[in-house]
CSV table of N, CA and C in Angstrom, one decimal:
chain,number,residue,atom,x,y,z
G,83,MET,N,-12.2,-32.1,8.1
G,83,MET,CA,-12.5,-31.0,8.8
G,83,MET,C,-11.2,-30.0,9.1
G,84,LEU,N,-10.4,-31.0,10.1
G,84,LEU,CA,-8.9,-30.1,10.4
G,84,LEU,C,-7.9,-30.3,9.0
G,85,LYS,N,-8.1,-31.0,8.4
G,85,LYS,CA,-7.1,-30.7,7.3
G,85,LYS,C,-7.7,-29.3,6.8
G,86,LYS,N,-9.0,-29.1,6.4
G,86,LYS,CA,-9.2,-28.0,5.9
G,86,LYS,C,-9.0,-26.7,6.7
G,87,LEU,N,-9.2,-26.6,8.2
G,87,LEU,CA,-8.4,-25.2,9.0
G,87,LEU,C,-7.5,-25.4,9.0
G,88,LEU,N,-6.7,-26.4,8.9
G,88,LEU,CA,-5.0,-26.4,8.5
G,88,LEU,C,-4.7,-25.7,7.0
G,89,ALA,N,-5.3,-25.7,6.5
G,89,ALA,CA,-4.9,-25.5,5.2
G,89,ALA,C,-5.5,-23.9,4.8
G,90,PHE,N,-6.5,-23.6,5.7
G,90,PHE,CA,-6.9,-22.1,5.6
G,90,PHE,C,-6.0,-21.3,6.5
G,91,MET,N,-5.6,-21.9,7.3
G,91,MET,CA,-4.4,-21.0,8.3
G,91,MET,C,-3.5,-20.6,7.7
G,92,ALA,N,-2.9,-21.9,6.5
G,92,ALA,CA,-1.7,-22.0,6.3
G,92,ALA,C,-2.0,-20.9,4.9
G,93,LEU,N,-2.8,-20.9,4.4
G,93,LEU,CA,-3.4,-19.6,3.2
G,93,LEU,C,-3.4,-18.5,3.9
G,94,LEU,N,-4.1,-18.4,5.3
G,94,LEU,CA,-3.7,-16.7,5.6
G,94,LEU,C,-2.6,-16.5,6.3
G,95,TYR,N,-1.8,-17.3,6.7
G,95,TYR,CA,-0.1,-17.3,6.9
G,95,TYR,C,0.9,-16.7,5.3
G,96,ALA,N,0.4,-17.4,4.4
G,96,ALA,CA,1.1,-17.2,3.4
G,96,ALA,C,0.7,-15.9,2.8
G,97,ALA,N,-0.4,-15.4,2.6
G,97,ALA,CA,-1.1,-14.4,2.2
G,97,ALA,C,-0.6,-13.0,3.1
G,98,ALA,N,-0.6,-13.0,4.7
G,98,ALA,CA,0.1,-11.9,5.7
G,98,ALA,C,1.7,-12.3,5.0
G,99,ALA,N,2.5,-13.4,4.8
G,99,ALA,CA,4.1,-12.8,4.6
G,99,ALA,C,4.2,-12.5,3.2
G,100,TRP,N,3.3,-12.6,2.4
G,100,TRP,CA,3.2,-12.3,0.7
G,100,TRP,C,3.4,-10.4,1.0
G,101,ALA,N,2.3,-10.0,1.5
G,101,ALA,CA,1.8,-8.8,1.3
G,101,ALA,C,2.6,-7.7,2.6
G,102,ALA,N,3.6,-8.2,3.1
G,102,ALA,CA,4.7,-7.5,3.9
G,102,ALA,C,5.8,-6.9,2.9
G,103,VAL,N,6.3,-5.8,2.7
G,103,VAL,CA,7.4,-5.3,2.1
G,103,VAL,C,8.1,-4.8,2.9
G,104,ASP,N,9.3,-5.4,3.3
G,104,ASP,CA,10.3,-5.0,4.4
G,104,ASP,C,11.7,-4.0,3.5
G,105,VAL,N,12.0,-3.0,3.9
G,105,VAL,CA,12.2,-1.9,3.4
G,105,VAL,C,13.5,-2.0,3.0
G,106,ASN,N,14.3,-2.8,4.2
G,106,ASN,CA,15.4,-3.1,4.2
G,106,ASN,C,15.7,-4.3,2.8
G,107,GLN,N,15.1,-5.1,2.7
G,107,GLN,CA,15.2,-6.3,1.8
G,107,GLN,C,14.8,-6.0,0.4
G,108,ALA,N,13.9,-5.1,0.3
G,108,ALA,CA,12.9,-5.0,-0.9
G,108,ALA,C,13.6,-4.6,-1.9
G,109,THR,N,13.3,-4.8,-3.9
G,109,THR,CA,13.5,-4.3,-4.4
G,109,THR,C,12.6,-3.1,-5.2
G,110,ALA,N,13.6,-2.4,-6.0
G,110,ALA,CA,12.6,-1.1,-6.6
G,110,ALA,C,11.5,-1.6,-7.2
G,111,ALA,N,11.3,-2.9,-7.8
G,111,ALA,CA,9.4,-3.3,-8.0
G,111,ALA,C,8.8,-3.6,-6.6
G,112,GLU,N,9.0,-4.1,-5.8
G,112,GLU,CA,8.6,-4.2,-4.6
G,112,GLU,C,8.1,-3.0,-4.3
G,113,LEU,N,9.4,-1.8,-3.9
G,113,LEU,CA,9.0,-0.5,-3.1
G,113,LEU,C,7.9,0.0,-3.9
G,114,ASP,N,7.5,-0.2,-5.5
G,114,ASP,CA,6.9,0.5,-6.2
G,114,ASP,C,5.7,-0.1,-5.8
G,115,SER,N,5.5,-1.6,-6.0
G,115,SER,CA,3.7,-2.1,-5.5
G,115,SER,C,3.3,-1.4,-4.3
G,116,ILE,N,4.1,-0.6,-3.6
G,116,ILE,CA,3.1,-0.1,-2.2
G,116,ILE,C,2.7,1.4,-2.6
G,117,LYS,N,1.7,1.4,-2.6
G,117,LYS,CA,0.4,2.7,-2.9
G,117,LYS,C,1.2,3.7,-2.4
G,118,GLY,N,1.6,4.9,-3.0
G,118,GLY,CA,2.2,5.9,-2.6
G,118,GLY,C,3.5,6.1,-2.9
G,119,ILE,N,4.4,5.2,-3.5
G,119,ILE,CA,5.9,5.2,-3.9
G,119,ILE,C,5.9,4.7,-5.4
G,120,GLY,N,6.4,5.9,-5.9
G,120,GLY,CA,6.5,5.6,-7.2
G,120,GLY,C,8.4,5.6,-7.7
G,121,PRO,N,8.5,5.2,-8.8
G,121,PRO,CA,10.2,5.1,-9.1
G,121,PRO,C,11.0,6.3,-8.3
G,122,GLY,N,10.9,7.2,-8.5
G,122,GLY,CA,11.4,8.3,-7.5
G,122,GLY,C,12.2,7.9,-6.4
G,123,LEU,N,10.7,7.8,-5.4
G,123,LEU,CA,10.5,7.4,-3.9
G,123,LEU,C,11.5,6.0,-3.5
G,124,SER,N,10.9,5.4,-4.5
G,124,SER,CA,12.0,4.1,-4.5
G,124,SER,C,13.6,4.2,-4.6
G,125,GLY,N,13.7,5.0,-5.8
G,125,GLY,CA,15.0,5.4,-6.1
G,125,GLY,C,15.9,6.2,-5.0
G,126,LYS,N,15.2,6.6,-4.5
G,126,LYS,CA,15.4,7.5,-3.1
G,126,LYS,C,15.8,6.5,-1.6
G,127,ILE,N,15.2,5.8,-1.6
G,127,ILE,CA,15.2,4.8,-0.6
G,127,ILE,C,16.4,3.5,-0.6
G,128,ILE,N,16.5,3.6,-2.2
G,128,ILE,CA,17.2,2.4,-1.9
G,128,ILE,C,18.9,2.7,-2.3
G,129,GLU,N,18.8,4.5,-2.4
G,129,GLU,CA,20.1,5.4,-2.3
G,129,GLU,C,20.7,5.1,-0.7
G,130,GLU,N,19.9,5.5,-0.2
G,130,GLU,CA,19.9,5.8,1.1
G,130,GLU,C,20.3,4.3,1.8
G,131,ARG,N,19.7,3.2,1.6
G,131,ARG,CA,19.8,2.1,2.1
G,131,ARG,C,21.5,1.8,2.1
G,132,LYS,N,21.8,1.9,0.9
G,132,LYS,CA,23.2,1.7,0.4
G,132,LYS,C,24.0,2.4,1.5
G,133,GLN,N,23.5,3.1,2.1
G,133,GLN,CA,24.5,3.8,3.4
G,133,GLN,C,24.1,2.9,5.0
G,134,GLY,N,23.3,1.8,4.5
G,134,GLY,CA,23.0,1.1,5.7
G,134,GLY,C,21.8,0.7,6.0
G,135,ALA,N,20.9,-0.2,7.0
G,135,ALA,CA,20.2,-0.6,6.9
G,135,ALA,C,19.1,0.5,7.5
G,136,PHE,N,17.6,0.7,7.5
G,136,PHE,CA,17.4,1.2,8.6
G,136,PHE,C,17.0,0.5,9.7
G,137,LYS,N,17.3,1.6,10.9
G,137,LYS,CA,17.0,0.6,12.1
G,137,LYS,C,15.9,0.4,12.4
G,138,ASP,N,15.0,1.4,12.2
G,138,ASP,CA,13.3,1.8,12.6
G,138,ASP,C,13.0,2.8,11.4
G,139,TRP,N,11.7,2.7,11.8
G,139,TRP,CA,10.4,4.1,11.1
G,139,TRP,C,11.2,5.1,11.1
G,140,ASN,N,11.4,5.6,12.3
G,140,ASN,CA,12.3,7.0,13.1
G,140,ASN,C,13.1,7.1,12.2
G,141,ASN,N,14.1,6.6,11.7
G,141,ASN,CA,15.6,6.3,11.3
G,141,ASN,C,15.1,6.5,9.9
G,142,PHE,N,14.3,5.9,9.1
G,142,PHE,CA,13.4,5.7,7.8
G,142,PHE,C,13.2,7.3,7.1
G,143,ILE,N,11.9,7.7,8.5
G,143,ILE,CA,11.4,9.5,8.2
G,143,ILE,C,12.9,9.9,8.1
G,144,GLU,N,13.8,10.1,9.3
G,144,GLU,CA,14.6,11.1,8.7
G,144,GLU,C,15.8,10.8,7.9
G,145,ARG,N,15.8,10.0,7.4
G,145,ARG,CA,17.0,9.4,6.5
G,145,ARG,C,16.4,9.7,4.9
G,146,VAL,N,14.8,9.7,4.9
G,146,VAL,CA,14.4,9.6,3.3
G,146,VAL,C,13.7,10.8,2.9
G,147,ARG,N,14.4,11.7,2.7
G,147,ARG,CA,13.9,12.9,2.1
G,147,ARG,C,12.2,13.0,1.5
G,148,GLY,N,11.0,13.5,2.0
G,148,GLY,CA,9.5,13.3,1.4
G,148,GLY,C,9.1,12.6,1.9
G,149,VAL,N,9.8,11.8,3.3
G,149,VAL,CA,8.8,10.8,3.5
G,149,VAL,C,8.7,11.4,5.4
G,150,GLY,N,7.5,11.8,5.5
G,150,GLY,CA,7.1,12.2,7.4
G,150,GLY,C,5.9,10.9,7.9
G,151,GLU,N,5.9,11.6,8.8
G,151,GLU,CA,4.8,10.4,9.7
G,151,GLU,C,3.6,10.0,8.8
G,152,ALA,N,3.0,11.1,8.5
G,152,ALA,CA,1.8,10.8,7.6
G,152,ALA,C,2.0,9.6,6.6
G,153,SER,N,2.4,10.2,5.8
G,153,SER,CA,3.3,9.2,4.7
G,153,SER,C,3.8,7.6,5.2
G,154,ALA,N,4.6,7.6,6.1
G,154,ALA,CA,5.3,6.2,6.5
G,154,ALA,C,3.9,5.9,7.2
G,155,GLY,N,2.9,6.6,7.8
G,155,GLY,CA,2.1,5.4,8.2
G,155,GLY,C,0.8,4.8,6.9
G,156,LYS,N,0.7,5.7,6.0
G,156,LYS,CA,0.1,5.3,5.2
G,156,LYS,C,0.6,4.3,4.6
G,157,PHE,N,2.4,4.3,3.7
G,157,PHE,CA,3.2,3.1,3.7
G,157,PHE,C,2.8,1.9,4.4
G,158,SER,N,3.0,1.7,5.5
G,158,SER,CA,2.7,0.8,6.5
G,158,SER,C,1.5,0.3,6.2
G,159,ALA,N,0.3,0.6,6.2
G,159,ALA,CA,-1.0,0.3,6.0
G,159,ALA,C,-1.0,-0.4,4.8
G,160,GLU,N,0.0,-0.4,3.8
G,160,GLU,CA,-0.1,-0.9,2.3
G,160,GLU,C,0.7,-1.9,2.3
G,161,GLY,N,1.5,-2.2,3.8
G,161,GLY,CA,2.3,-3.1,3.6
G,161,GLY,C,3.6,-3.2,3.4
G,162,LEU,N,4.3,-2.0,3.9
G,162,LEU,CA,5.7,-1.7,4.2
G,162,LEU,C,6.0,-1.6,5.8
G,163,THR,N,6.8,-2.3,5.9
G,163,THR,CA,7.9,-2.7,6.8
G,163,THR,C,9.3,-1.9,7.3
G,164,VAL,N,9.7,-2.0,8.3
G,164,VAL,CA,11.1,-1.7,8.6
G,164,VAL,C,11.3,-2.8,9.4
G,165,ASN,N,12.0,-3.3,9.2
G,165,ASN,CA,12.8,-4.8,10.1
G,165,ASN,C,11.2,-5.8,10.6
G,166,GLY,N,10.6,-5.6,10.0
G,166,GLY,CA,9.4,-6.6,9.9
G,166,GLY,C,8.3,-5.6,10.6
G,167,ARG,N,8.6,-5.0,11.4
G,167,ARG,CA,7.4,-3.6,11.8
G,167,ARG,C,6.7,-2.5,11.2
G,168,GLY,N,5.5,-2.4,11.8
G,168,GLY,CA,4.8,-1.3,11.0
G,168,GLY,C,4.9,-0.1,11.6
G,169,PHE,N,4.3,0.8,11.3
G,169,PHE,CA,4.6,2.2,11.7
G,169,PHE,C,3.4,2.6,12.7
G,170,LYS,N,3.8,2.9,14.1
G,170,LYS,CA,3.2,3.5,14.8
G,170,LYS,C,3.5,4.7,14.8
G,171,ALA,N,2.4,5.8,14.8
G,171,ALA,CA,3.0,7.0,15.3
G,171,ALA,C,3.5,7.2,16.6
G,172,SER,N,4.4,8.1,16.4
G,172,SER,CA,4.4,8.9,18.0
G,172,SER,C,3.7,9.6,19.0
G,173,THR,N,3.8,9.0,20.0
G,173,THR,CA,2.7,9.8,21.1
G,173,THR,C,2.9,11.1,21.1
G,174,ALA,N,4.2,11.2,21.6
G,174,ALA,CA,4.5,12.9,22.4
G,174,ALA,C,5.3,13.3,21.2
G,175,ALA,N,4.7,14.4,21.0
G,175,ALA,CA,5.7,15.3,19.9
G,175,ALA,C,7.1,15.3,20.5
G,176,PRO,N,8.3,15.5,19.6
G,176,PRO,CA,9.5,16.1,19.9
G,176,PRO,C,9.7,17.3,20.1
G,177,THR,N,10.3,17.2,21.6
G,177,THR,CA,10.6,18.8,21.8
G,177,THR,C,11.7,19.3,21.3
G,178,GLN,N,12.0,20.6,21.5
G,178,GLN,CA,13.1,21.1,20.9
G,178,GLN,C,13.5,21.9,22.4
G,179,ALA,N,15.2,22.2,22.2
G,179,ALA,CA,15.8,22.6,23.4
G,179,ALA,C,15.7,23.8,23.4
G,180,GLY,N,14.9,24.1,24.7
G,180,GLY,CA,15.0,25.6,24.7
G,180,GLY,C,13.5,26.1,24.1
G,181,ALA,N,12.5,25.8,24.0
G,181,ALA,CA,11.0,25.6,23.9
G,181,ALA,C,10.5,25.6,25.4
G,182,SER,N,9.7,26.5,25.2
G,182,SER,CA,8.6,26.7,26.7
G,182,SER,C,6.8,26.7,26.5
G,183,ALA,N,6.7,25.7,27.3
G,183,ALA,CA,4.8,25.9,27.2
G,183,ALA,C,4.6,27.3,26.9
G,184,PRO,N,3.6,27.3,26.0
G,184,PRO,CA,2.4,28.5,26.2
G,184,PRO,C,2.1,29.2,27.8
G,185,LYS,N,2.0,29.8,27.4
G,185,LYS,CA,1.4,30.9,28.8
G,185,LYS,C,0.2,31.0,28.6
G,186,LYS,N,-0.5,31.2,29.9
G,186,LYS,CA,-2.2,31.4,29.6
G,186,LYS,C,-2.3,32.8,30.1
């Protein structure tokens, strides 16, 4: 029974490791395997990655044109990671300098 449990745990670990595609290490084919990323977007990702590795999801969104928080969330749900981390949408909206709260 213990051997079966250990084998099952090993399979789960292997499946989880196989499913994740890190944007800083993936080939074009691996990026294309993520639902929503096609050859055009994977090319943009790889070209931008030549300038340096993506630090985090915010850096990825800022640098890759056409990727926003909504698409980042979808890519993450499909297995894309940045430095091994999935996307978590920011809870606070970015503030603009000089912007004031609406008046009642």
